[in-house]
Amino acid sequence: SAAPPGLTSAGPANTKTLGIASPNVLSKELTETVVAQGSWPLENPTALIGSYGYLTDGPMVPGPNSIQSVGHIVEASKTEPDKNTYLVMAHQHGPDAGYSYGRHFLFQGHETGAGYITRVNLDADGAHRVTLLASTDKDGAALPVFDGSTWDPFAKRLLFSAEKGATGGIWVATPDYPSTVTDMSGAFGRGGYEGMQLDSAGNVWIVEDVGGKAGSAMSPFGDLSKSKQPNSFVYRFVPKHATDLSAGGKLQVLQAHSFRDGHAIVFGGTSAIQIEADITSQDQIDLNTYGNSFTTNWVTIHDTAANGMAPFDANALAKAAGGTPFKRPENGVFRPGTGFREFFFTATGDTNALSPANAYGGWGGLFKVSQTTPQADSGSLTLFYAGDEAHTGFDNVAWFSKNQLSVVEDAGDLLHGQRNALDSAYLLDARLSGPQSPLRFLAEGRDAAATIDSGLGTLTSPSGFQNEGDNEITGIHVSNGDPSLNGLLGAGTPAFLHGGGDHEADGLAWRAFWTQQHGDNTTYELLLK
């Protein structure tokens, strides 16, 4: 097929200005349409969960002269719909037994406030547009707040990740209403899991986002209290039976070896001296330098056949087994057309312009794991893109085509102010090695609700204002919705920039979505003009 058309730059990032809301700006070839918004009511609300992105514990907009205080919140808690998963499925049901819900669905977990799963029914009318699929698991326990989601075509289940450290993990859910949700921590372990992606062998690759300890403010390297120790890992879960995750399997951690002398790059320890040594190590410089290549292998840290199905601390086992820690990986995807041999993942970094460790990978970036097969026990790790102040806080990733990788920022309110720039979404060319200039296709603005929240967070934080400030970009997702093995992300070549793809008549057009988290919590579909 023809090479996908290029996008032109959206222009500069939006600036952060007190009290000023700003619009999203897209490449001129793109437009966006709202598919769900936080204030949209659920068709089947609970006493606490009333809307797509709001709880019922307060007003959606603060009243005049509202004052936050202990026991009194001025604004309803926002639940932050997160990673999107798009599926085309027939014969799905909902609370209204007499209604036809269509075939095109977008699923999300919610990151704050309360744990629940929503399904946006893209073919439905307003009354049936958003369905609450579940807020408890099969045993009646409340769900945790979720960050990541993906579809497992082998087990025919949705996977949701909870970035909650020792109380986090993976939950699996049936896609139809009402959804049956199962805690899989006995197989996957407890961890600060966020991004998940399956390979063609049915293995689940997981990236973990666990913030590390800060260094000393009096370090010889500078104020390392603004820098964090690498503390998160990349995992691979090898199921005993790909079609039945409840049968257990092996959890493995990625281990990289220095090209200098072959030593494994590992977590150093928790003493003040070791924290600073990890933050400013030669290994960190090497990992974040173009052109360096590190041999990798997978180390099994838990096998349910030998260790049983009791929940376990995956992060602690990864450290004990010599896994290689990174600075807050968020999401990972397989490059299309490579037979699942190339896996790209983000590292968010320190998200602080004053971090002395920015010279040691503190700006984060994107890494690539290469293997001869997805199930190989060894491979290599290279830096694909090194972040900088203008391009950092990388979060979700998705492929627009075989060679065009989209990556979005979650730089945070502090860095927004430091660099006077809100978040952006970029395209990178996977054919290039070494430095390149990302193309900004989305300069995210700040909606009015987030502008209010940003001000309230600054003014009332001592009184515990619970909602986030500036908007962030999350949930970038490109898929044709195929729930079969052919629809695995990385199996087919995305045709979003072609305007649909070869199967559009079958309802399998390539579609792109993203969520403007915080503020109004709006989920958009990106469209090619």
Short mmCIF file of C-alpha atoms in Angstrom, two decimals:
data_model
loop_
_atom_site.label_atom_id
_atom_site.label_comp_id
_atom_site.label_asym_id
_atom_site.label_seq_id
_atom_site.Cartn_x
_atom_site.Cartn_y
_atom_site.Cartn_z
CA SER A 1 0.00 0.00 0.00
CA ALA A 2 1.01 3.62 -0.40
CA ALA A 3 2.97 5.35 2.29
CA PRO A 4 0.67 7.19 4.71
CA PRO A 5 0.30 10.90 4.13
CA GLY A 6 2.30 13.10 6.43
CA LEU A 7 0.93 15.50 8.98
CA THR A 8 2.08 19.06 9.29
CA SER A 9 3.02 20.54 12.64
CA ALA A 10 0.28 21.84 14.91
CA GLY A 11 2.57 24.70 15.82
CA PRO A 12 3.99 25.54 19.24
CA ALA A 13 2.76 24.14 22.53
CA ASN A 14 0.06 26.04 24.36
CA THR A 15 1.41 28.18 27.16
CA LYS A 16 0.31 27.93 30.79
CA THR A 17 -1.24 31.19 31.93
CA LEU A 18 -3.01 31.73 35.25
CA GLY A 19 -6.77 31.88 34.78
CA ILE A 20 -6.66 31.43 31.01
CA ALA A 21 -8.27 28.45 29.24
CA SER A 22 -6.96 27.50 25.80
CA PRO A 23 -8.18 25.24 22.97
CA ASN A 24 -6.58 22.10 21.64
CA VAL A 25 -4.67 22.73 18.41
CA LEU A 26 -4.28 19.90 15.88
CA SER A 27 -2.35 19.40 12.67
CA LYS A 28 -4.41 20.98 9.92
CA GLU A 29 -5.06 17.54 8.43
CA LEU A 30 -6.81 16.38 11.61
CA THR A 31 -9.99 17.15 13.46
CA GLU A 32 -11.54 15.66 16.60
CA THR A 33 -15.02 14.86 17.81
CA VAL A 34 -16.29 14.20 21.33
CA VAL A 35 -17.30 10.58 22.03
CA ALA A 36 -17.74 10.96 25.80
CA GLN A 37 -17.42 13.68 28.43
CA GLY A 38 -17.13 13.54 32.19
CA SER A 39 -20.52 15.08 32.87
CA TRP A 40 -22.39 12.61 30.67
CA PRO A 41 -24.68 10.53 32.91
CA LEU A 42 -24.28 6.79 33.12
CA GLU A 43 -27.34 4.86 31.97
CA ASN A 44 -27.08 2.74 35.13
CA PRO A 45 -25.59 4.92 37.89
CA THR A 46 -24.89 3.90 41.45
CA ALA A 47 -25.29 6.08 44.53
CA LEU A 48 -21.61 7.13 44.25
CA ILE A 49 -20.89 6.80 40.52
CA GLY A 50 -23.24 8.96 38.54
CA SER A 51 -21.39 10.11 35.44
CA TYR A 52 -18.65 9.13 33.04
CA GLY A 53 -16.03 11.15 34.91
CA TYR A 54 -17.60 12.44 38.14
CA LEU A 55 -18.63 10.96 41.44
CA THR A 56 -21.75 12.25 43.20
CA ASP A 57 -19.94 13.61 46.27
CA GLY A 58 -20.25 17.28 45.32
CA PRO A 59 -21.27 19.78 42.63
CA MET A 60 -19.67 19.53 39.20
CA VAL A 61 -18.74 23.23 39.38
CA PRO A 62 -17.72 25.00 42.59
CA GLY A 63 -20.25 27.51 43.82
CA PRO A 64 -19.42 31.21 44.30
CA ASN A 65 -17.05 31.83 47.21
CA SER A 66 -16.82 28.11 47.98
CA ILE A 67 -14.16 27.32 50.55
CA GLN A 68 -12.53 23.91 50.75
CA SER A 69 -12.27 22.56 54.26
CA VAL A 70 -11.92 19.27 56.08
CA GLY A 71 -15.12 17.33 55.50
CA HIS A 72 -16.37 19.74 52.85
CA ILE A 73 -15.29 19.57 49.22
CA VAL A 74 -16.15 22.33 46.79
CA GLU A 75 -16.25 20.11 43.71
CA ALA A 76 -17.26 16.53 42.89
CA SER A 77 -14.38 14.06 42.70
CA LYS A 78 -13.27 13.43 39.14
CA THR A 79 -12.53 9.84 38.24
CA GLU A 80 -10.14 10.37 35.30
CA PRO A 81 -11.09 7.88 32.55
CA ASP A 82 -7.75 6.52 31.36
CA LYS A 83 -6.41 4.14 28.72
CA ASN A 84 -8.84 3.43 25.87
CA THR A 85 -9.48 0.03 24.28
CA TYR A 86 -11.60 -0.10 21.10
CA LEU A 87 -13.46 -3.26 20.03
CA VAL A 88 -16.01 -4.15 17.35
CA MET A 89 -18.28 -6.85 18.77
CA ALA A 90 -21.79 -8.05 17.93
CA HIS A 91 -24.60 -9.07 20.28
CA GLN A 92 -23.47 -7.06 23.29
CA HIS A 93 -25.96 -6.24 26.01
CA GLY A 94 -26.72 -3.49 28.48
CA PRO A 95 -29.06 -2.58 31.32
CA ASP A 96 -31.87 -1.94 28.82
CA ALA A 97 -32.80 -5.40 27.58
CA GLY A 98 -34.87 -3.98 24.74
CA TYR A 99 -32.17 -1.74 23.29
CA SER A 100 -29.68 -2.60 20.52
CA TYR A 101 -26.29 -1.31 21.67
CA GLY A 102 -24.59 -1.55 18.28
CA ARG A 103 -21.18 -3.03 17.52
CA HIS A 104 -18.56 -0.37 18.21
CA PHE A 105 -17.35 0.07 21.78
CA LEU A 106 -14.66 1.95 23.69
CA PHE A 107 -13.68 0.65 27.13
CA GLN A 108 -11.93 2.47 30.00
CA GLY A 109 -10.91 2.02 33.58
CA HIS A 110 -10.88 5.07 35.88
CA GLU A 111 -7.76 6.30 37.63
CA THR A 112 -9.00 8.18 40.71
CA GLY A 113 -11.89 8.47 43.15
CA ALA A 114 -13.53 5.07 42.68
CA GLY A 115 -12.70 1.94 40.75
CA TYR A 116 -15.00 1.13 37.87
CA ILE A 117 -15.13 0.15 34.21
CA THR A 118 -17.09 2.05 31.59
CA ARG A 119 -18.11 1.15 28.04
CA VAL A 120 -18.80 3.96 25.60
CA ASN A 121 -21.37 2.65 23.13
CA LEU A 122 -20.31 4.51 19.99
CA ASP A 123 -23.48 3.56 18.06
CA ALA A 124 -25.92 4.44 20.84
CA ASP A 125 -28.15 7.40 21.62
CA GLY A 126 -27.51 9.71 24.56
CA ALA A 127 -29.50 7.72 27.10
CA HIS A 128 -27.45 4.58 26.36
CA ARG A 129 -24.15 6.20 25.44
CA VAL A 130 -22.12 5.22 28.53
CA THR A 131 -22.65 2.00 30.46
CA LEU A 132 -21.20 1.16 33.86
CA LEU A 133 -19.90 -2.38 33.27
CA ALA A 134 -18.64 -3.11 36.78
CA SER A 135 -17.59 -1.48 40.05
CA THR A 136 -17.01 -4.71 42.02
CA ASP A 137 -15.27 -7.98 41.24
CA LYS A 138 -16.94 -11.38 41.05
CA ASP A 139 -16.62 -11.75 44.83
CA GLY A 140 -18.24 -8.40 45.55
CA ALA A 141 -15.03 -6.56 46.45
CA ALA A 142 -14.74 -2.96 45.28
CA LEU A 143 -12.56 -2.56 42.23
CA PRO A 144 -9.36 -0.55 42.55
CA VAL A 145 -8.80 2.53 40.42
CA PHE A 146 -7.44 1.47 37.03
CA ASP A 147 -4.86 2.97 34.67
CA GLY A 148 -4.16 0.65 31.76
CA SER A 149 -6.40 -1.55 29.66
CA THR A 150 -6.04 -3.89 26.71
CA TRP A 151 -7.83 -6.75 24.99
CA ASP A 152 -6.65 -10.36 25.21
CA PRO A 153 -7.99 -12.21 22.12
CA PHE A 154 -6.66 -15.54 23.38
CA ALA A 155 -8.63 -15.49 26.64
CA LYS A 156 -11.33 -13.18 25.21
CA ARG A 157 -11.02 -10.90 28.19
CA LEU A 158 -10.30 -7.26 28.86
CA LEU A 159 -7.27 -6.66 31.07
CA PHE A 160 -7.14 -3.69 33.44
CA SER A 161 -4.10 -2.61 35.46
CA ALA A 162 -4.01 -0.86 38.82
CA GLU A 163 -0.96 1.35 39.34
CA LYS A 164 -1.13 0.89 43.11
CA GLY A 165 2.22 -0.60 44.06
CA ALA A 166 1.85 -3.36 46.63
CA THR A 167 -1.95 -3.25 46.27
CA GLY A 168 -1.98 -2.98 42.47
CA GLY A 169 -2.05 -5.71 39.87
CA ILE A 170 -4.04 -7.03 36.92
CA TRP A 171 -7.80 -7.65 36.78
CA VAL A 172 -9.54 -9.43 33.89
CA ALA A 173 -13.07 -8.62 32.80
CA THR A 174 -15.63 -10.03 30.39
CA PRO A 175 -16.61 -7.40 27.79
CA ASP A 176 -20.39 -7.82 27.86
CA TYR A 177 -22.81 -6.39 30.43
CA PRO A 178 -22.76 -7.13 33.27
CA SER A 179 -19.03 -7.70 33.30
CA THR A 180 -17.50 -10.40 35.49
CA VAL A 181 -14.20 -9.11 36.90
CA THR A 182 -11.50 -11.29 38.45
CA ASP A 183 -8.44 -10.27 40.47
CA MET A 184 -5.44 -12.01 38.86
CA SER A 185 -2.82 -11.00 41.43
CA GLY A 186 -2.09 -14.61 42.28
CA ALA A 187 -0.70 -15.07 38.77
CA PHE A 188 0.58 -11.59 37.85
CA GLY A 189 1.51 -10.40 41.32
CA ARG A 190 0.98 -7.05 42.97
CA GLY A 191 2.71 -4.11 41.31
CA GLY A 192 2.37 -0.58 40.05
CA TYR A 193 1.31 -1.91 36.67
CA GLU A 194 0.19 0.47 33.95
CA GLY A 195 0.75 -0.49 30.30
CA MET A 196 0.02 -3.98 28.98
CA GLN A 197 0.36 -5.53 25.55
CA LEU A 198 0.04 -9.11 24.29
CA ASP A 199 2.35 -10.73 21.79
CA SER A 200 1.48 -13.36 19.19
CA ALA A 201 2.32 -16.20 21.59
CA GLY A 202 -0.21 -14.98 24.16
CA ASN A 203 2.39 -13.55 26.56
CA VAL A 204 1.46 -10.35 28.38
CA TRP A 205 4.15 -7.65 28.42
CA ILE A 206 3.69 -5.22 31.33
CA VAL A 207 5.38 -1.92 32.15
CA GLU A 208 5.38 -0.71 35.71
CA ASP A 209 5.21 2.86 36.99
CA VAL A 210 6.46 3.10 40.57
CA GLY A 211 8.08 6.38 41.58
CA GLY A 212 11.48 5.95 43.23
CA LYS A 213 12.91 7.59 46.31
CA ALA A 214 14.37 11.08 46.00
CA GLY A 215 18.03 11.78 46.61
CA SER A 216 19.57 14.21 49.06
CA ALA A 217 19.16 17.95 48.70
CA MET A 218 22.82 18.27 49.74
CA SER A 219 24.26 15.85 47.18
CA PRO A 220 27.59 16.71 45.50
CA PHE A 221 25.65 16.46 42.23
CA GLY A 222 23.18 19.17 43.28
CA ASP A 223 19.73 19.06 44.81
CA LEU A 224 18.81 15.42 44.15
CA SER A 225 15.59 15.85 46.15
CA LYS A 226 14.24 16.85 42.73
CA SER A 227 15.42 13.54 41.23
CA LYS A 228 14.12 10.01 41.67
CA GLN A 229 15.83 6.64 41.84
CA PRO A 230 14.94 4.26 38.98
CA ASN A 231 12.43 1.94 40.63
CA SER A 232 10.16 0.38 37.98
CA PHE A 233 10.45 -2.70 35.81
CA VAL A 234 9.36 -4.28 32.54
CA TYR A 235 7.72 -7.70 32.91
CA ARG A 236 6.53 -10.55 30.73
CA PHE A 237 3.84 -12.95 31.90
CA VAL A 238 4.02 -16.35 30.19
CA PRO A 239 0.67 -18.09 30.76
CA LYS A 240 0.41 -21.83 31.22
CA HIS A 241 -2.58 -21.73 28.85
CA ALA A 242 -3.03 -18.58 26.76
CA THR A 243 -6.79 -19.11 26.64
CA ASP A 244 -7.12 -19.37 30.45
CA LEU A 245 -5.11 -16.90 32.51
CA SER A 246 -6.56 -18.34 35.70
CA ALA A 247 -4.35 -21.42 35.11
CA GLY A 248 -1.36 -19.29 36.11
CA GLY A 249 2.07 -19.16 34.55
CA LYS A 250 5.46 -17.51 34.92
CA LEU A 251 6.16 -13.84 35.64
CA GLN A 252 9.51 -12.68 34.30
CA VAL A 253 11.45 -9.41 34.60
CA LEU A 254 13.65 -7.83 31.95
CA GLN A 255 17.36 -7.75 32.80
CA ALA A 256 19.81 -5.67 30.75
CA HIS A 257 23.60 -6.06 30.78
CA SER A 258 26.20 -3.32 30.38
CA PHE A 259 28.16 -3.35 27.14
CA ARG A 260 31.19 -2.22 29.18
CA ASP A 261 31.82 -5.37 31.21
CA GLY A 262 28.63 -7.41 30.99
CA HIS A 263 27.36 -6.69 34.50
CA ALA A 264 23.61 -6.76 35.04
CA ILE A 265 22.14 -3.29 35.57
CA VAL A 266 20.21 -3.73 38.82
CA PHE A 267 18.53 -1.81 41.62
CA GLY A 268 21.21 -0.76 44.11
CA GLY A 269 19.38 -0.45 47.40
CA THR A 270 17.55 1.92 49.70
CA SER A 271 20.37 3.58 51.62
CA ALA A 272 20.88 7.30 50.97
CA ILE A 273 24.27 6.59 49.42
CA GLN A 274 22.91 3.91 47.09
CA ILE A 275 19.90 5.99 46.03
CA GLU A 276 22.22 8.76 44.89
CA ALA A 277 24.58 6.24 43.30
CA ASP A 278 21.69 4.78 41.27
CA ILE A 279 20.42 8.21 40.18
CA THR A 280 23.83 9.37 38.95
CA SER A 281 25.34 6.09 37.76
CA GLN A 282 27.30 5.50 34.58
CA ASP A 283 24.68 2.88 33.76
CA GLN A 284 22.01 5.59 33.64
CA ILE A 285 24.16 7.68 31.32
CA ASP A 286 24.75 4.63 29.13
CA LEU A 287 21.09 3.60 29.02
CA ASN A 288 20.12 7.09 27.92
CA THR A 289 22.80 7.51 25.23
CA TYR A 290 22.08 6.94 21.55
CA GLY A 291 23.93 4.09 19.87
CA ASN A 292 24.50 1.93 22.94
CA SER A 293 23.13 -1.61 22.86
CA PHE A 294 22.54 -3.81 25.88
CA THR A 295 22.00 -7.56 25.81
CA THR A 296 18.84 -8.61 27.65
CA ASN A 297 17.36 -11.73 29.13
CA TRP A 298 14.17 -12.60 30.96
CA VAL A 299 14.49 -13.76 34.57
CA THR A 300 11.63 -15.76 36.06
CA ILE A 301 10.64 -14.27 39.42
CA HIS A 302 7.46 -16.27 40.11
CA ASP A 303 6.08 -19.53 38.74
CA THR A 304 2.62 -20.53 39.93
CA ALA A 305 3.44 -24.18 39.29
CA ALA A 306 6.14 -24.00 41.97
CA ASN A 307 5.16 -20.97 44.05
CA GLY A 308 1.38 -21.23 44.13
CA MET A 309 -1.36 -18.69 43.46
CA ALA A 310 -1.13 -16.42 46.51
CA PRO A 311 -0.63 -12.73 45.64
CA PHE A 312 2.99 -11.58 45.79
CA ASP A 313 5.01 -8.35 45.52
CA ALA A 314 6.31 -8.32 41.95
CA ASN A 315 8.45 -5.20 42.41
CA ALA A 316 10.27 -6.70 45.41
CA LEU A 317 10.88 -9.97 43.56
CA ALA A 318 12.12 -8.09 40.49
CA LYS A 319 14.69 -6.27 42.62
CA ALA A 320 15.80 -9.46 44.34
CA ALA A 321 16.20 -11.27 41.01
CA GLY A 322 18.32 -8.53 39.41
CA GLY A 323 15.80 -6.90 37.10
CA THR A 324 16.82 -3.65 35.45
CA PRO A 325 14.97 -0.63 36.86
CA PHE A 326 13.77 2.32 34.77
CA LYS A 327 12.37 5.76 35.54
CA ARG A 328 8.62 5.20 35.50
CA PRO A 329 7.77 3.26 32.35
CA GLU A 330 4.15 3.96 31.40
CA ASN A 331 3.15 2.12 28.26
CA GLY A 332 4.53 -0.18 25.58
CA VAL A 333 3.53 -1.35 22.09
CA PHE A 334 4.83 -3.75 19.45
CA ARG A 335 5.86 -2.24 16.16
CA PRO A 336 3.60 -3.42 13.33
CA GLY A 337 5.12 -5.58 10.64
CA THR A 338 7.95 -6.91 12.81
CA GLY A 339 6.38 -10.19 13.90
CA PHE A 340 6.26 -8.90 17.48
CA ARG A 341 10.05 -8.71 17.51
CA GLU A 342 10.25 -4.99 18.40
CA PHE A 343 8.67 -3.61 21.58
CA PHE A 344 8.79 0.15 22.25
CA PHE A 345 8.11 1.52 25.73
CA THR A 346 8.15 4.95 27.35
CA ALA A 347 9.92 6.23 30.46
CA THR A 348 8.32 9.29 32.05
CA GLY A 349 11.41 10.51 33.92
CA ASP A 350 11.64 13.04 36.75
CA THR A 351 9.34 15.72 35.18
CA ASN A 352 11.25 18.50 36.93
CA ALA A 353 13.35 21.02 35.03
CA LEU A 354 15.50 21.50 38.14
CA SER A 355 16.49 17.83 38.48
CA PRO A 356 20.29 17.44 38.34
CA ALA A 357 19.59 13.92 37.04
CA ASN A 358 18.22 15.25 33.76
CA ALA A 359 21.73 14.57 32.46
CA TYR A 360 21.26 10.96 33.65
CA GLY A 361 17.99 10.17 31.90
CA GLY A 362 15.81 12.41 34.04
CA TRP A 363 13.98 13.69 30.96
CA GLY A 364 12.86 10.12 30.19
CA GLY A 365 12.44 8.84 26.66
CA LEU A 366 11.55 5.79 24.60
CA PHE A 367 13.32 2.44 24.58
CA LYS A 368 13.19 -0.50 22.19
CA VAL A 369 13.48 -4.19 23.10
CA SER A 370 14.41 -6.38 20.11
CA GLN A 371 14.16 -10.18 20.04
CA THR A 372 14.31 -12.87 17.36
CA THR A 373 10.83 -14.02 18.44
CA PRO A 374 8.44 -12.59 21.04
CA GLN A 375 8.90 -15.68 23.20
CA ALA A 376 12.73 -15.62 23.04
CA ASP A 377 14.57 -15.62 26.35
CA SER A 378 17.12 -13.03 25.26
CA GLY A 379 17.43 -9.96 23.06
CA SER A 380 18.73 -6.40 23.11
CA LEU A 381 17.76 -3.01 24.51
CA THR A 382 18.47 0.34 22.85
CA LEU A 383 17.46 3.95 23.37
CA PHE A 384 15.08 5.04 20.60
CA TYR A 385 14.46 8.63 21.68
CA ALA A 386 15.97 10.70 24.49
CA GLY A 387 13.64 13.23 26.05
CA ASP A 388 14.46 16.84 26.76
CA GLU A 389 12.71 19.74 28.48
CA ALA A 390 10.41 20.35 25.51
CA HIS A 391 9.59 16.64 25.03
CA THR A 392 9.25 14.73 28.29
CA GLY A 393 6.83 13.06 30.68
CA PHE A 394 6.03 10.47 28.00
CA ASP A 395 2.98 8.35 28.75
CA ASN A 396 0.84 6.40 26.27
CA VAL A 397 2.04 5.32 22.83
CA ALA A 398 0.31 4.03 19.69
CA TRP A 399 1.25 3.38 16.08
CA PHE A 400 -0.31 5.54 13.36
CA SER A 401 1.41 3.40 10.70
CA LYS A 402 4.25 0.88 10.51
CA ASN A 403 6.83 3.63 10.95
CA GLN A 404 4.98 6.46 12.70
CA LEU A 405 4.88 6.13 16.47
CA SER A 406 2.70 8.55 18.41
CA VAL A 407 3.67 9.43 21.96
CA VAL A 408 1.87 11.76 24.37
CA GLU A 409 3.04 13.80 27.33
CA ASP A 410 2.00 13.85 30.97
CA ALA A 411 4.56 16.38 32.12
CA GLY A 412 2.56 17.58 35.14
CA ASP A 413 1.61 20.99 36.49
CA LEU A 414 5.07 21.72 37.94
CA LEU A 415 6.92 21.26 34.66
CA HIS A 416 4.11 22.98 32.73
CA GLY A 417 4.92 26.08 34.76
CA GLN A 418 8.69 25.66 34.61
CA ARG A 419 8.76 25.47 30.82
CA ASN A 420 5.57 27.56 30.29
CA ALA A 421 4.18 24.86 28.02
CA LEU A 422 1.27 22.47 28.39
CA ASP A 423 1.37 18.89 27.10
CA SER A 424 1.69 17.81 23.47
CA ALA A 425 1.37 14.68 21.33
CA TYR A 426 4.09 13.84 18.83
CA LEU A 427 4.91 11.57 15.92
CA LEU A 428 8.32 9.89 15.76
CA ASP A 429 9.82 7.96 12.83
CA ALA A 430 10.79 4.43 13.84
CA ARG A 431 13.11 4.14 10.84
CA LEU A 432 15.50 6.66 12.33
CA SER A 433 18.21 5.93 14.86
CA GLY A 434 19.67 8.74 16.89
CA PRO A 435 18.27 12.20 17.55
CA GLN A 436 15.23 13.37 15.59
CA SER A 437 12.75 16.24 15.74
CA PRO A 438 9.30 14.99 16.84
CA LEU A 439 6.35 16.36 14.91
CA ARG A 440 3.73 17.90 17.20
CA PHE A 441 0.29 16.86 15.92
CA LEU A 442 -1.59 17.95 19.06
CA ALA A 443 -0.88 20.96 21.23
CA GLU A 444 -3.20 20.27 24.14
CA GLY A 445 -5.00 23.23 25.62
CA ARG A 446 -6.59 23.60 29.03
CA ASP A 447 -10.35 23.49 29.26
CA ALA A 448 -12.25 25.85 31.56
CA ALA A 449 -12.83 23.17 34.20
CA ALA A 450 -9.13 22.32 34.40
CA THR A 451 -8.27 26.02 34.55
CA ILE A 452 -10.55 26.37 37.59
CA ASP A 453 -9.08 23.22 39.15
CA SER A 454 -5.54 24.45 38.59
CA GLY A 455 -6.36 27.61 40.51
CA LEU A 456 -8.21 25.76 43.27
CA GLY A 457 -5.36 23.29 43.68
CA THR A 458 -2.91 26.14 44.16
CA LEU A 459 -5.12 28.07 46.56
CA THR A 460 -6.69 25.28 48.58
CA SER A 461 -4.13 22.45 48.60
CA PRO A 462 -3.57 22.83 52.37
CA SER A 463 -7.26 22.06 52.77
CA GLY A 464 -7.04 18.93 50.63
CA PHE A 465 -8.51 19.85 47.24
CA GLN A 466 -8.72 16.40 45.66
CA ASN A 467 -8.88 17.05 41.90
CA GLU A 468 -6.00 17.46 39.45
CA GLY A 469 -5.15 20.76 37.78
CA ASP A 470 -3.99 21.08 34.17
CA ASN A 471 -5.29 18.67 31.55
CA GLU A 472 -3.07 15.80 30.48
CA ILE A 473 -3.08 13.62 27.38
CA THR A 474 -3.77 9.95 27.93
CA GLY A 475 -5.33 6.95 26.23
CA ILE A 476 -3.91 7.51 22.72
CA HIS A 477 -5.16 4.40 20.94
CA VAL A 478 -5.27 3.31 17.29
CA SER A 479 -7.10 0.10 16.45
CA ASN A 480 -9.49 -1.41 13.93
CA GLY A 481 -11.36 -3.07 16.80
CA ASP A 482 -10.86 -6.61 15.53
CA PRO A 483 -11.31 -8.86 18.61
CA SER A 484 -9.68 -11.87 16.92
CA LEU A 485 -5.98 -12.78 16.97
CA ASN A 486 -5.61 -10.77 13.77
CA GLY A 487 -6.56 -7.68 15.73
CA LEU A 488 -3.66 -7.86 18.19
CA LEU A 489 -1.99 -4.46 18.32
CA GLY A 490 1.14 -5.02 16.27
CA ALA A 491 -0.29 -7.76 14.06
CA GLY A 492 -1.77 -5.55 11.36
CA THR A 493 -0.41 -2.34 9.92
CA PRO A 494 -2.51 0.61 11.12
CA ALA A 495 -4.17 2.55 8.34
CA PHE A 496 -5.54 5.46 10.35
CA LEU A 497 -3.74 8.00 8.16
CA HIS A 498 -5.06 6.24 5.06
CA GLY A 499 -8.56 7.13 6.17
CA GLY A 500 -9.86 3.75 7.31
CA GLY A 501 -8.11 0.72 5.88
CA ASP A 502 -9.00 -2.30 3.82
CA HIS A 503 -11.86 -3.62 5.98
CA GLU A 504 -13.95 -0.50 6.37
CA ALA A 505 -16.99 -2.16 4.80
CA ASP A 506 -16.87 -4.77 7.57
CA GLY A 507 -16.84 -2.14 10.29
CA LEU A 508 -13.11 -2.64 10.86
CA ALA A 509 -11.87 0.81 9.93
CA TRP A 510 -8.78 2.00 11.79
CA ARG A 511 -9.84 4.57 14.36
CA ALA A 512 -7.87 6.78 16.75
CA PHE A 513 -8.95 7.98 20.21
CA TRP A 514 -7.46 10.01 23.04
CA THR A 515 -8.64 11.35 26.38
CA GLN A 516 -8.11 14.88 27.67
CA GLN A 517 -7.81 13.82 31.27
CA HIS A 518 -8.63 16.15 34.21
CA GLY A 519 -10.98 19.09 33.83
CA ASP A 520 -13.98 18.01 31.74
CA ASN A 521 -12.44 14.55 31.16
CA THR A 522 -13.35 14.44 27.49
CA THR A 523 -12.60 11.49 25.23
CA TYR A 524 -12.16 12.35 21.56
CA GLU A 525 -11.96 10.48 18.31
CA LEU A 526 -9.28 11.81 15.98
CA LEU A 527 -10.39 12.05 12.36
CA LEU A 528 -8.51 12.67 9.14
CA LYS A 529 -10.10 15.54 7.23
#
